[in-house]
Short mmCIF file of C-alpha atoms and ligand atoms in Angstrom, two decimals:
data_model
loop_
_atom_site.label_atom_id
_atom_site.label_comp_id
_atom_site.label_asym_id
_atom_site.label_seq_id
_atom_site.Cartn_x
_atom_site.Cartn_y
_atom_site.Cartn_z
CA MET A 264 0.00 0.00 0.00
CA SER A 265 2.51 2.62 1.10
CA GLN A 266 4.81 1.26 -1.55
CA SER A 267 2.41 1.94 -4.34
CA SER A 268 1.65 5.39 -2.99
CA LEU A 269 5.38 6.10 -3.09
CA LYS A 270 5.36 4.91 -6.65
CA ASN A 271 2.46 7.26 -7.38
CA ARG A 272 4.25 10.23 -6.00
CA SER A 273 7.36 9.65 -8.01
CA LEU A 274 5.19 9.57 -11.12
CA LEU A 275 3.82 13.00 -10.40
CA GLN A 276 6.32 15.78 -10.98
CA PRO A 277 5.43 19.30 -10.03
CA MET A 278 5.12 21.45 -13.10
CA ASP A 279 5.98 25.08 -13.39
CA ARG A 280 2.62 26.80 -13.54
CA ALA A 281 4.07 29.71 -15.50
CA ARG A 282 4.85 27.27 -18.30
CA VAL A 283 1.24 26.01 -18.45
CA VAL A 284 -0.18 29.51 -18.23
CA GLU A 285 2.14 30.48 -21.06
CA ILE A 286 1.00 27.59 -23.26
CA MET A 287 -2.68 28.40 -22.79
CA GLY A 288 -2.09 32.16 -22.93
CA SER A 289 0.02 32.38 -26.06
CA ARG A 290 -2.17 30.15 -28.18
CA PHE A 291 -5.65 31.06 -26.90
CA GLY A 292 -5.24 34.29 -24.99
CA ILE A 293 -6.61 32.70 -21.83
CA PRO A 294 -5.63 35.06 -18.99
CA PRO A 295 -3.62 33.71 -16.01
CA GLU A 296 -6.55 34.48 -13.67
CA ALA A 297 -8.51 31.66 -15.29
CA PHE A 298 -6.19 29.23 -13.51
CA GLU A 299 -6.45 30.76 -10.07
CA GLY A 300 -6.22 28.15 -7.34
CA VAL A 301 -5.22 25.45 -9.83
CA SER A 302 -1.87 23.60 -9.62
CA PHE A 303 -0.27 21.53 -12.33
CA SER A 304 1.85 18.46 -12.43
CA LEU A 305 3.45 16.33 -15.07
CA ARG A 306 2.71 12.65 -15.21
CA GLY A 307 4.29 10.85 -18.12
CA ARG A 308 3.60 13.02 -21.13
CA ASN A 309 0.52 14.67 -19.74
CA VAL A 310 -0.10 17.73 -17.66
CA TRP A 311 -2.73 17.35 -14.96
CA ALA A 312 -4.56 20.18 -13.20
CA PHE A 313 -5.88 19.97 -9.68
CA SER A 314 -7.20 22.24 -6.98
CA LEU A 315 -6.60 20.35 -3.77
CA PRO A 316 -5.34 21.56 -0.42
CA GLU A 317 -3.00 18.54 -0.38
CA ILE A 318 -2.41 15.35 -2.33
CA PRO A 319 -3.50 12.66 0.11
CA ASP A 320 -1.20 9.80 0.96
CA LEU A 321 -3.20 7.22 -0.97
CA ALA A 322 -2.56 4.80 -3.78
CA TRP A 323 -4.50 6.84 -6.28
CA GLU A 324 -5.35 6.22 -9.92
CA THR A 325 -5.64 9.87 -10.95
CA VAL A 326 -5.41 13.27 -9.34
CA GLY A 327 -7.43 16.02 -10.99
CA LEU A 328 -8.01 16.55 -14.70
CA ARG A 329 -5.76 15.80 -17.66
CA VAL A 330 -5.34 19.15 -19.40
CA ILE A 331 -2.44 19.06 -21.86
CA SER A 332 -0.66 16.37 -23.78
CA VAL A 333 3.00 17.18 -24.39
CA ARG A 334 3.56 14.14 -26.55
CA GLY A 335 3.74 15.96 -29.88
CA ARG A 336 5.88 18.85 -31.06
CA VAL A 337 3.17 21.30 -30.08
CA PRO A 338 1.41 20.87 -26.71
CA LYS A 339 -2.17 19.74 -27.28
CA PRO A 340 -4.89 20.86 -24.87
CA THR A 341 -7.51 18.23 -24.00
CA THR A 342 -11.17 18.73 -24.76
CA ALA A 343 -11.83 18.57 -21.03
CA ALA A 344 -9.39 21.43 -20.42
CA LEU A 345 -10.89 23.62 -23.14
CA GLN A 346 -14.42 22.93 -21.93
CA LEU A 347 -13.36 24.20 -18.51
CA PHE A 348 -10.94 27.04 -19.32
CA GLY A 349 -11.67 27.69 -23.01
CA ARG A 350 -14.54 30.06 -22.33
CA HIS A 351 -11.86 32.61 -21.37
CA ALA A 352 -10.14 32.24 -24.73
CA THR A 353 -9.81 35.39 -26.85
CA LYS A 354 -8.15 33.99 -29.98
CA ASN A 355 -8.00 30.86 -32.10
CA VAL A 356 -11.63 30.22 -31.32
CA VAL A 357 -14.01 28.84 -33.95
CA ASP A 358 -17.67 29.35 -33.11
CA LEU A 359 -19.91 27.05 -35.13
CA GLY A 360 -23.58 27.23 -36.06
CA THR A 361 -25.78 24.34 -34.95
CA GLU A 362 -25.47 22.35 -38.14
CA ASP A 363 -21.66 22.49 -38.14
CA ALA A 364 -21.52 21.95 -34.38
CA LEU A 365 -23.35 18.65 -34.86
CA LYS A 366 -20.84 17.62 -37.50
CA PHE A 367 -18.00 18.47 -35.16
CA ALA A 368 -19.74 16.56 -32.37
CA ALA A 369 -19.93 13.52 -34.63
CA GLY A 370 -16.20 13.69 -35.26
CA GLU A 371 -16.43 14.85 -38.85
CA ARG A 372 -14.00 17.06 -40.74
CA GLN A 373 -15.38 20.13 -42.46
CA ARG A 374 -14.22 22.97 -44.67
CA ILE A 375 -14.68 26.24 -42.94
CA SER A 376 -13.20 29.65 -43.27
CA ALA A 377 -12.31 31.05 -39.90
CA PRO A 378 -10.01 33.87 -38.78
CA VAL A 379 -7.66 31.53 -36.91
CA GLU A 380 -4.09 30.33 -37.30
CA ASP A 381 -3.41 26.74 -38.29
CA GLY A 382 -3.11 24.49 -35.26
CA TYR A 383 -5.20 23.68 -32.21
CA VAL A 384 -8.37 25.71 -31.75
CA VAL A 385 -11.17 26.10 -29.23
CA VAL A 386 -14.38 25.03 -30.93
CA SER A 387 -17.59 26.45 -29.53
CA HIS A 388 -21.30 26.69 -30.24
CA GLY A 389 -23.26 29.70 -29.06
CA GLY A 390 -20.23 30.73 -27.03
CA ASP A 391 -20.12 27.44 -25.10
CA VAL A 392 -17.12 25.21 -25.67
CA LEU A 393 -17.53 21.89 -27.50
CA GLY A 394 -13.90 20.89 -27.37
CA CYS A 395 -10.58 20.86 -29.12
CA GLY A 396 -10.23 21.01 -32.87
CA GLN A 397 -7.39 21.34 -35.32
CA TYR A 398 -7.49 23.88 -38.11
CA LEU A 399 -5.42 23.03 -41.16
CA ASP A 400 -5.56 24.59 -44.63
CA GLY A 401 -9.15 25.71 -44.31
CA GLU A 402 -10.33 22.47 -42.79
CA LEU A 403 -11.54 21.93 -39.24
CA ILE A 404 -10.75 18.52 -37.78
CA SER A 405 -12.65 17.33 -34.75
CA LEU A 406 -10.34 16.08 -32.00
CA LEU A 407 -13.14 15.02 -29.69
CA PRO A 408 -12.23 11.74 -28.03
CA LYS A 409 -14.12 8.90 -29.75
CA GLU A 410 -16.17 8.05 -26.69
CA ARG A 411 -17.37 11.62 -26.39
CA ARG A 412 -18.71 11.94 -29.92
CA ILE A 413 -22.43 11.98 -30.49
CA GLY A 414 -24.78 11.30 -33.37
CA ARG A 415 -24.23 9.80 -36.81
CA ALA A 416 -23.64 6.45 -35.16
CA GLU A 417 -25.27 4.66 -38.09
CA PRO A 418 -23.43 4.44 -41.36
CA GLU A 419 -24.61 7.17 -43.67
CA GLU A 420 -26.80 6.18 -46.57
CA GLY A 421 -25.04 5.54 -49.79
CA ARG A 422 -21.84 4.84 -48.00
CA SER A 423 -20.44 1.37 -48.23
CA GLY A 424 -19.25 -0.55 -45.23
CA ARG A 425 -19.68 0.31 -41.61
CA GLY A 426 -19.61 3.72 -40.02
CA ASP A 427 -15.97 4.45 -39.60
CA LEU A 428 -16.24 7.20 -37.05
CA MET B 55 -34.26 23.06 9.52
CA VAL B 56 -36.90 20.85 8.08
CA ILE B 57 -39.62 19.99 10.51
CA ARG B 58 -40.34 16.32 10.54
CA ALA B 59 -43.91 15.46 9.64
CA ARG B 60 -45.34 12.29 11.08
CA PRO B 61 -47.83 11.01 8.54
CA GLU B 62 -46.88 7.98 6.46
CA VAL B 63 -46.32 10.06 3.37
CA LEU B 64 -44.74 13.48 3.51
CA ILE B 65 -46.70 15.52 1.02
CA PRO B 66 -44.53 17.97 -0.85
CA GLY B 67 -45.56 21.59 -0.83
CA GLY B 68 -45.37 23.91 -3.78
CA PHE B 69 -47.25 21.86 -6.36
CA ASP B 70 -49.41 24.00 -8.54
CA ASP B 71 -52.21 21.51 -8.25
CA GLY B 72 -55.12 23.54 -6.99
CA GLY B 73 -55.26 21.52 -3.79
CA VAL B 74 -55.84 18.11 -5.36
CA PRO B 75 -55.05 15.30 -2.95
CA PHE B 76 -51.68 13.74 -3.66
CA GLU B 77 -53.07 10.31 -4.40
CA GLU B 78 -55.53 11.60 -6.93
CA MET B 79 -52.93 13.77 -8.57
CA ILE B 80 -50.73 10.73 -9.08
CA SER B 81 -53.47 8.60 -10.56
CA ARG B 82 -54.74 11.26 -12.92
CA PRO B 83 -52.43 10.45 -15.83
CA PHE B 84 -53.68 6.86 -15.84
CA LYS B 85 -57.28 7.95 -16.04
CA ARG B 86 -56.42 10.22 -18.92
CA LEU B 87 -54.90 7.24 -20.69
CA GLY B 88 -58.03 5.24 -20.02
CA ILE B 89 -56.23 2.97 -17.58
CA TYR B 90 -58.07 2.26 -14.35
CA LEU B 91 -56.30 0.89 -11.37
CA ILE B 92 -57.14 -2.61 -10.39
CA LYS B 93 -55.89 -4.37 -7.31
CA ALA B 94 -52.12 -4.50 -7.48
CA ASN B 95 -50.96 -7.50 -9.40
CA CYS B 96 -47.39 -8.39 -8.61
CA SER B 97 -46.88 -11.04 -11.24
CA GLY B 98 -43.43 -10.69 -12.73
CA MET B 99 -42.54 -8.49 -9.79
CA LYS B 100 -40.73 -10.89 -7.59
CA GLY B 101 -39.88 -9.76 -4.11
CA LEU B 102 -42.22 -6.78 -3.98
CA ASP B 103 -45.23 -8.43 -2.42
CA ARG B 104 -43.41 -8.58 0.91
CA TYR B 105 -43.74 -4.78 1.15
CA ARG B 106 -47.53 -4.77 0.77
CA ASP B 107 -48.09 -3.74 4.38
CA VAL B 108 -45.33 -1.17 4.71
CA ILE B 109 -45.51 0.77 1.45
CA PRO B 110 -48.31 3.35 1.46
CA ASP B 111 -50.71 3.10 -1.49
CA PHE B 112 -49.25 -0.20 -2.56
CA ASP B 113 -51.41 -0.38 -5.70
CA LEU B 114 -50.04 2.92 -6.93
CA PHE B 115 -46.55 1.74 -6.07
CA VAL B 116 -46.87 -1.37 -8.24
CA GLU B 117 -48.40 0.64 -11.03
CA ALA B 118 -45.53 3.15 -10.92
CA ILE B 119 -42.95 0.38 -11.12
CA ARG B 120 -44.43 -0.71 -14.45
CA ARG B 121 -43.94 2.69 -16.00
CA PRO B 122 -40.57 3.75 -17.43
CA LEU B 123 -38.65 6.46 -15.61
CA PRO B 124 -38.90 10.07 -16.74
CA VAL B 125 -35.76 11.39 -18.44
CA THR B 126 -33.93 13.67 -16.01
CA ALA B 127 -30.66 15.58 -15.92
CA ARG B 128 -28.64 17.72 -13.55
CA ILE B 129 -27.24 21.10 -14.54
CA ASN B 130 -23.47 21.13 -14.00
CA THR B 131 -22.61 24.53 -12.58
CA LEU B 132 -18.89 23.87 -13.03
CA LYS B 133 -19.48 24.40 -16.74
CA THR B 134 -22.37 26.80 -17.03
CA ASP B 135 -24.98 28.54 -14.95
CA ARG B 136 -28.62 27.68 -14.70
CA ASP B 137 -30.07 30.59 -16.68
CA ARG B 138 -27.59 30.20 -19.49
CA LEU B 139 -28.30 26.48 -19.75
CA LEU B 140 -32.06 26.93 -19.66
CA SER B 141 -31.91 29.48 -22.44
CA ARG B 142 -29.73 27.10 -24.49
CA LEU B 143 -32.35 24.37 -24.08
CA ARG B 144 -35.10 26.76 -25.09
CA GLY B 145 -33.06 27.69 -28.15
CA ALA B 146 -32.65 24.02 -29.02
CA LYS B 147 -36.41 23.48 -28.54
CA VAL B 148 -35.85 20.94 -25.79
CA ALA B 149 -38.81 21.03 -23.42
CA PHE B 150 -37.94 20.81 -19.73
CA THR B 151 -39.52 21.07 -16.29
CA PRO B 152 -37.33 22.02 -13.32
CA PHE B 153 -37.71 19.89 -10.18
CA ILE B 154 -39.67 21.58 -7.44
CA TRP B 155 -37.19 20.49 -4.77
CA TYR B 156 -33.84 21.09 -6.47
CA PRO B 157 -32.99 24.01 -8.76
CA PHE B 158 -30.36 22.05 -10.72
CA GLY B 159 -32.57 19.09 -11.61
CA LEU B 160 -34.64 19.00 -14.81
CA ARG B 161 -37.06 16.66 -16.46
CA LEU B 162 -36.45 16.61 -20.18
CA THR B 163 -38.78 15.76 -23.02
CA VAL B 164 -36.21 14.27 -25.30
CA GLU B 165 -35.54 10.70 -26.31
CA LYS B 166 -31.76 10.57 -26.25
CA PRO B 167 -30.56 13.19 -23.79
CA GLY B 168 -27.03 11.83 -24.15
CA ASN B 169 -27.05 13.10 -27.73
CA LEU B 170 -27.62 16.73 -26.79
CA LEU B 171 -24.72 19.09 -27.37
CA GLU B 172 -25.20 20.19 -23.75
CA SER B 173 -24.34 16.64 -22.67
CA LEU B 174 -21.23 16.61 -24.81
CA MET B 175 -20.19 19.92 -23.27
CA GLY B 176 -20.71 18.55 -19.80
CA GLN B 177 -23.25 21.26 -19.03
CA ILE B 178 -25.79 18.64 -18.07
CA HIS B 179 -25.33 15.19 -16.60
CA ILE B 180 -28.00 12.57 -17.21
CA GLN B 181 -28.93 11.42 -13.73
CA GLU B 182 -31.99 9.89 -12.16
CA GLU B 183 -33.93 12.40 -10.08
CA ILE B 184 -33.90 10.48 -6.82
CA SER B 185 -30.16 9.81 -7.01
CA MET B 186 -29.59 13.57 -6.65
CA VAL B 187 -30.89 13.30 -3.09
CA SER B 188 -27.86 11.81 -1.35
CA PRO B 189 -25.38 14.60 -2.19
CA VAL B 190 -28.01 17.14 -1.17
CA VAL B 191 -28.44 15.42 2.20
CA LEU B 192 -24.65 15.10 2.52
CA GLY B 193 -24.27 18.87 2.03
CA PRO B 194 -20.57 19.13 1.06
CA LYS B 195 -19.03 22.63 1.21
CA PRO B 196 -16.17 24.15 -0.80
CA GLY B 197 -12.78 23.47 0.80
CA GLU B 198 -13.88 20.42 2.77
CA ARG B 199 -12.41 16.89 2.73
CA ILE B 200 -15.01 14.54 1.32
CA LEU B 201 -14.92 10.81 0.62
CA ASP B 202 -17.27 9.09 -1.83
CA LEU B 203 -16.63 5.48 -0.80
CA CYS B 204 -18.60 3.66 -3.55
CA ALA B 205 -18.28 6.21 -6.30
CA ALA B 206 -18.52 4.62 -9.75
CA PRO B 207 -19.84 5.64 -12.25
CA GLY B 208 -19.69 9.02 -10.56
CA SER B 209 -23.12 10.64 -10.85
CA LYS B 210 -22.94 11.62 -7.22
CA THR B 211 -19.19 12.33 -7.30
CA THR B 212 -19.67 14.94 -9.99
CA GLN B 213 -22.64 16.42 -8.15
CA ILE B 214 -20.51 16.68 -5.01
CA ALA B 215 -17.65 18.29 -6.99
CA MET B 216 -20.07 20.89 -8.24
CA MET B 217 -21.40 21.55 -4.74
CA MET B 218 -17.77 22.01 -3.62
CA GLU B 219 -17.29 24.48 -6.49
CA ASN B 220 -14.28 22.43 -7.57
CA TRP B 221 -12.34 23.32 -4.44
CA GLY B 222 -11.32 21.06 -1.57
CA LEU B 223 -10.47 17.36 -1.54
CA LEU B 224 -12.90 14.85 -3.02
CA VAL B 225 -11.73 11.25 -2.95
CA ALA B 226 -13.79 9.08 -5.31
CA ASN B 227 -13.23 5.44 -4.46
CA ASP B 228 -14.45 2.28 -6.17
CA PRO B 229 -12.69 -1.07 -6.46
CA ALA B 230 -14.39 -2.16 -9.69
CA ASN B 231 -11.95 -1.73 -12.52
CA THR B 232 -14.35 -1.31 -15.42
CA ARG B 233 -16.63 0.97 -13.44
CA VAL B 234 -13.70 3.20 -12.53
CA ALA B 235 -13.24 3.90 -16.24
CA SER B 236 -16.70 5.46 -16.41
CA LEU B 237 -16.08 7.25 -13.12
CA ARG B 238 -13.00 8.87 -14.63
CA SER B 239 -14.75 9.76 -17.84
CA ASN B 240 -17.67 11.33 -15.98
CA CYS B 241 -15.29 13.40 -13.85
CA GLU B 242 -13.58 14.55 -17.03
CA ARG B 243 -16.83 15.48 -18.68
CA ALA B 244 -17.92 17.35 -15.58
CA GLY B 245 -14.67 19.31 -15.46
CA ALA B 246 -13.88 18.26 -11.88
CA VAL B 247 -10.36 19.27 -10.86
CA ASN B 248 -10.56 18.41 -7.17
CA VAL B 249 -11.11 14.66 -7.49
CA VAL B 250 -8.64 11.95 -6.51
CA VAL B 251 -9.70 8.53 -7.83
CA THR B 252 -8.75 5.48 -5.74
CA ARG B 253 -9.55 1.78 -5.95
CA TYR B 254 -9.65 0.43 -2.43
CA ASP B 255 -12.00 -2.09 -0.98
CA GLY B 256 -14.09 0.43 0.92
CA ARG B 257 -14.13 -1.81 4.00
CA ARG B 258 -10.42 -1.17 4.35
CA PHE B 259 -10.16 2.40 3.14
CA PRO B 260 -6.95 3.71 4.78
CA ASP B 261 -7.17 7.49 5.11
CA ARG B 262 -8.98 9.31 7.92
CA GLY B 263 -10.26 12.66 9.04
CA PHE B 264 -12.96 13.34 6.44
CA ASP B 265 -15.56 16.02 7.03
CA ARG B 266 -18.22 14.00 5.20
CA VAL B 267 -18.41 10.54 3.71
CA LEU B 268 -20.97 9.20 1.24
CA VAL B 269 -21.69 5.47 1.22
CA ASP B 270 -23.87 4.88 -1.84
CA ALA B 271 -23.73 1.17 -1.27
CA PRO B 272 -23.94 -1.75 -3.68
CA CYS B 273 -27.44 -3.18 -3.22
CA THR B 274 -30.14 -5.34 -4.81
CA GLY B 275 -31.37 -2.31 -6.75
CA GLN B 276 -35.12 -2.89 -6.51
CA GLY B 277 -35.69 0.86 -6.66
CA MET B 278 -34.27 0.86 -10.20
CA ALA B 279 -36.90 -1.59 -11.46
CA ARG B 280 -38.44 1.11 -13.62
CA LYS B 281 -35.22 1.17 -15.59
CA ASP B 282 -35.00 -2.59 -15.89
CA LEU B 283 -37.61 -4.95 -14.47
CA LYS B 284 -35.06 -7.76 -14.47
CA VAL B 285 -33.50 -6.48 -11.25
CA LEU B 286 -36.57 -7.85 -9.52
CA ASP B 287 -35.97 -11.40 -10.78
CA ARG B 288 -32.48 -11.30 -9.39
CA TRP B 289 -33.66 -10.42 -5.90
CA SER B 290 -33.64 -13.00 -3.15
CA LEU B 291 -33.52 -12.71 0.61
CA LYS B 292 -30.21 -14.49 0.48
CA ARG B 293 -28.77 -11.81 -1.80
CA SER B 294 -30.05 -9.05 0.48
CA LEU B 295 -28.45 -10.72 3.48
CA GLY B 296 -25.19 -11.29 1.62
CA LEU B 297 -25.02 -7.63 0.65
CA GLN B 298 -25.97 -6.63 4.18
CA ARG B 299 -22.63 -7.94 5.45
CA LEU B 300 -20.74 -5.83 2.93
CA GLN B 301 -22.95 -2.79 3.51
CA ARG B 302 -22.47 -2.97 7.27
CA ALA B 303 -18.71 -3.18 6.92
CA LEU B 304 -18.68 -0.25 4.48
CA LEU B 305 -20.80 1.94 6.74
CA ARG B 306 -18.72 1.07 9.79
CA ARG B 307 -15.52 1.99 7.94
CA ALA B 308 -17.10 5.22 6.75
CA LEU B 309 -17.92 6.17 10.33
CA GLN B 310 -14.39 5.33 11.42
CA VAL B 311 -12.73 7.55 8.83
CA THR B 312 -15.02 10.52 9.54
CA ARG B 313 -13.72 13.21 11.89
CA PRO B 314 -15.64 13.95 15.10
CA GLY B 315 -18.48 16.29 14.23
CA GLY B 316 -18.52 15.01 10.65
CA ALA B 317 -21.38 13.35 8.78
CA VAL B 318 -21.95 10.12 6.88
CA VAL B 319 -24.75 9.60 4.40
CA TYR B 320 -25.74 6.01 3.70
CA SER B 321 -27.95 5.42 0.67
CA THR B 322 -29.20 2.53 -1.43
CA CYS B 323 -31.63 2.14 -4.29
CA THR B 324 -33.46 -0.81 -2.81
CA PHE B 325 -36.54 -1.26 -0.65
CA ALA B 326 -35.22 -4.23 1.36
CA PRO B 327 -35.09 -3.25 5.06
CA GLU B 328 -32.30 -5.81 5.49
CA GLU B 329 -30.07 -3.55 3.38
CA ASN B 330 -31.36 -0.30 4.82
CA GLU B 331 -32.57 0.07 8.41
CA GLY B 332 -30.92 -3.29 9.17
CA VAL B 333 -27.55 -1.79 8.23
CA VAL B 334 -28.01 1.61 9.84
CA SER B 335 -29.27 0.34 13.19
CA TRP B 336 -26.41 -2.17 13.36
CA ALA B 337 -23.83 0.57 12.68
CA LEU B 338 -25.32 2.77 15.40
CA GLY B 339 -24.54 -0.03 17.81
CA GLN B 340 -21.00 -0.52 16.49
CA VAL B 341 -19.48 2.94 16.58
CA ARG B 342 -19.89 5.01 19.71
CA GLY B 343 -21.32 8.51 19.67
CA VAL B 344 -23.23 8.30 16.41
CA ARG B 345 -26.74 9.64 16.01
CA LEU B 346 -29.19 9.95 13.16
CA GLU B 347 -30.29 13.22 11.69
CA ASP B 348 -33.42 13.79 9.64
CA ALA B 349 -32.75 12.70 6.03
CA SER B 350 -35.87 14.10 4.41
CA VAL B 351 -35.70 16.78 1.74
CA ARG B 352 -38.12 19.65 1.55
CA GLY B 353 -40.34 19.37 -1.49
CA LEU B 354 -39.85 15.63 -2.04
CA ALA B 355 -42.39 13.10 -0.80
CA GLY B 356 -40.99 10.25 1.26
CA SER B 357 -41.80 7.88 4.12
CA PRO B 358 -40.01 7.44 7.43
CA GLY B 359 -37.64 4.51 7.94
CA LEU B 360 -39.14 1.32 9.37
CA ALA B 361 -38.77 0.90 13.13
CA GLU B 362 -39.42 -2.80 12.74
CA TRP B 363 -39.60 -5.45 10.06
CA GLU B 364 -40.58 -9.10 10.17
CA GLY B 365 -39.96 -9.39 13.87
CA SER B 366 -36.68 -7.43 13.99
CA ARG B 367 -36.84 -4.22 15.94
CA PHE B 368 -34.58 -1.53 14.49
CA GLY B 369 -35.66 1.12 16.99
CA ASP B 370 -37.67 4.33 16.65
CA GLU B 371 -34.56 6.30 15.85
CA VAL B 372 -34.34 4.86 12.33
CA GLU B 373 -37.60 6.62 11.51
CA ARG B 374 -35.34 9.59 10.86
CA CYS B 375 -34.14 7.82 7.73
CA THR B 376 -36.19 8.47 4.59
CA ARG B 377 -37.60 5.95 2.13
CA TYR B 378 -38.53 7.27 -1.28
CA TYR B 379 -40.99 5.19 -3.25
CA PRO B 380 -41.40 5.49 -7.05
CA HIS B 381 -45.05 6.57 -6.91
CA GLN B 382 -44.40 9.37 -4.43
CA ASN B 383 -42.36 11.52 -6.80
CA ASP B 384 -42.68 9.64 -10.09
CA ALA B 385 -38.99 8.77 -9.78
CA GLY B 386 -36.86 5.81 -8.72
CA GLY B 387 -36.91 4.18 -5.28
CA PHE B 388 -34.31 5.14 -2.71
CA PHE B 389 -33.28 4.98 0.93
CA VAL B 390 -31.23 7.67 2.69
CA ALA B 391 -29.82 7.90 6.21
CA LYS B 392 -27.71 10.69 7.67
CA LEU B 393 -25.43 9.79 10.57
CA ILE B 394 -23.62 12.37 12.67
CA LYS B 395 -20.48 11.44 14.54
CA GLU B 396 -20.31 13.32 17.83
C1 SAM C 81 -24.83 2.02 -6.27
S1 SAM C 81 -23.26 1.90 -7.01
C2 SAM C 81 -22.63 3.54 -6.79
C3 SAM C 81 -23.22 4.58 -7.70
C4 SAM C 81 -22.48 5.89 -7.65
N1 SAM C 81 -22.42 6.40 -6.28
C5 SAM C 81 -23.10 6.95 -8.53
O1 SAM C 81 -23.85 7.79 -8.04
O2 SAM C 81 -22.81 6.98 -9.74
C6 SAM C 81 -22.34 0.94 -5.86
C7 SAM C 81 -20.86 0.84 -6.15
O3 SAM C 81 -20.22 0.17 -5.06
C8 SAM C 81 -19.08 -0.45 -5.56
N2 SAM C 81 -18.55 -1.44 -4.59
C9 SAM C 81 -18.74 -2.76 -4.56
N3 SAM C 81 -18.04 -3.32 -3.56
C10 SAM C 81 -17.38 -2.32 -2.94
C11 SAM C 81 -16.46 -2.26 -1.86
N4 SAM C 81 -16.08 -3.34 -1.20
N5 SAM C 81 -15.96 -1.06 -1.50
C12 SAM C 81 -16.33 0.07 -2.17
N6 SAM C 81 -17.18 0.06 -3.19
C13 SAM C 81 -17.70 -1.11 -3.59
C14 SAM C 81 -19.53 -1.03 -6.87
O4 SAM C 81 -18.42 -1.23 -7.73
C15 SAM C 81 -20.48 0.05 -7.38
O5 SAM C 81 -19.84 0.88 -8.33
#
């Protein structure tokens, strides 16, 4: 028991909050105040956010919310993180109409012209955040985790084979 | 403080019903459908007949069990606020009726609520109405140390996180591997940042000093029959008694890890007194300095706990527990006890 909790703790490295605030600020213009009371730590290649008075001495599975993946060249915010903090974003936000929001929710790609830079974007509908997308050459790619997608579960008519989303 | 009423059924106030008696109000929809109540027929409803003498309006109870549950959801204030969400639903032409007893609960007129964009965004969480009761009775506050001992899949965990305004320590524990996956995904969807997920056997949970502990125990689930009538076939007295051992040990451990002055809420979704009053009254005798507090909720109809059952005397004190029957609120069935550690 205490052994595995020791193991846990070594897996969790404190993370410089300025670095996280910088990542979210430079790409999305989210102000530092949005992260008030939140601490960050690095576990493997993911940044986790938590707002706890202490990390209890327990053999835990997870502590807080996974907010950024630092696996790739560019840090990728999770949908969960953008749903929580993305409402404070001031740039690289794509707000979709209902029709397009449903496509995004289903995991589909779509051509869209939006005043954003290529890369990760906050995707919203009516000002409320749907999740993380990627904008590339005029196309918006849905990065919603598979298990979070909704709708279009059945294969579309005229399409051969099974639904591949 | 809620003043404890004594009648068998606590009639909720605030219905806009023009003073129609509760019973009649409940049976109205049937009459409109041309269905007239006949003497309760429990065929295919194994294990319910034993409650004939303790459940008020037993015929209505049996009738309610046969009907599917209304679709309900909880507004997640970690992601949105109530007005904003309600205006979104109006915009999406989703009809809703807020609960009379809880401002964050809604009945929805929609077939697949999980397919709403508001679900995807985590602004609403699909949750059975009566299951929202235990966190409300627990009453967690921001900054406190809370333990949810049997947490998966996390409907109540995420409700507690929202009541804590995402601040303080919330340990969500459940030993079941596959269920912990949905617990984690629900916490993610809710945007909870103050949750620590653990996988202990709750009977041996190691940490101590919690302000409040929720024991939403594994049970025979009779109160969920409206979701799936098959739960009734699986019921047997032997199963209730087997679970009772586990439930007792879980509740005892919960009381042990609570700080003096703290509170434990014990809830189940079954009607079996063996798993309810039979667990609570035993725990009162096991841990010193524990008393029961009223577990009723203003605006929800419920019945007091049973002081005795089939020859076992649980004591008058357990009448402070609350039993919620499906026909009383057109919801699921539930049992809630609130224990205070002196
Ligand atoms: C009624 S469910 C909990 C529902 C949950 N509170 C919610 O609101 O979503 C009971 C849970 O108890 C868990 N359980 C079973 N044995 C347990 C034990 N020994 N210690 C702790 N939890 C246990 C089960 O895995 C199950 O997830």
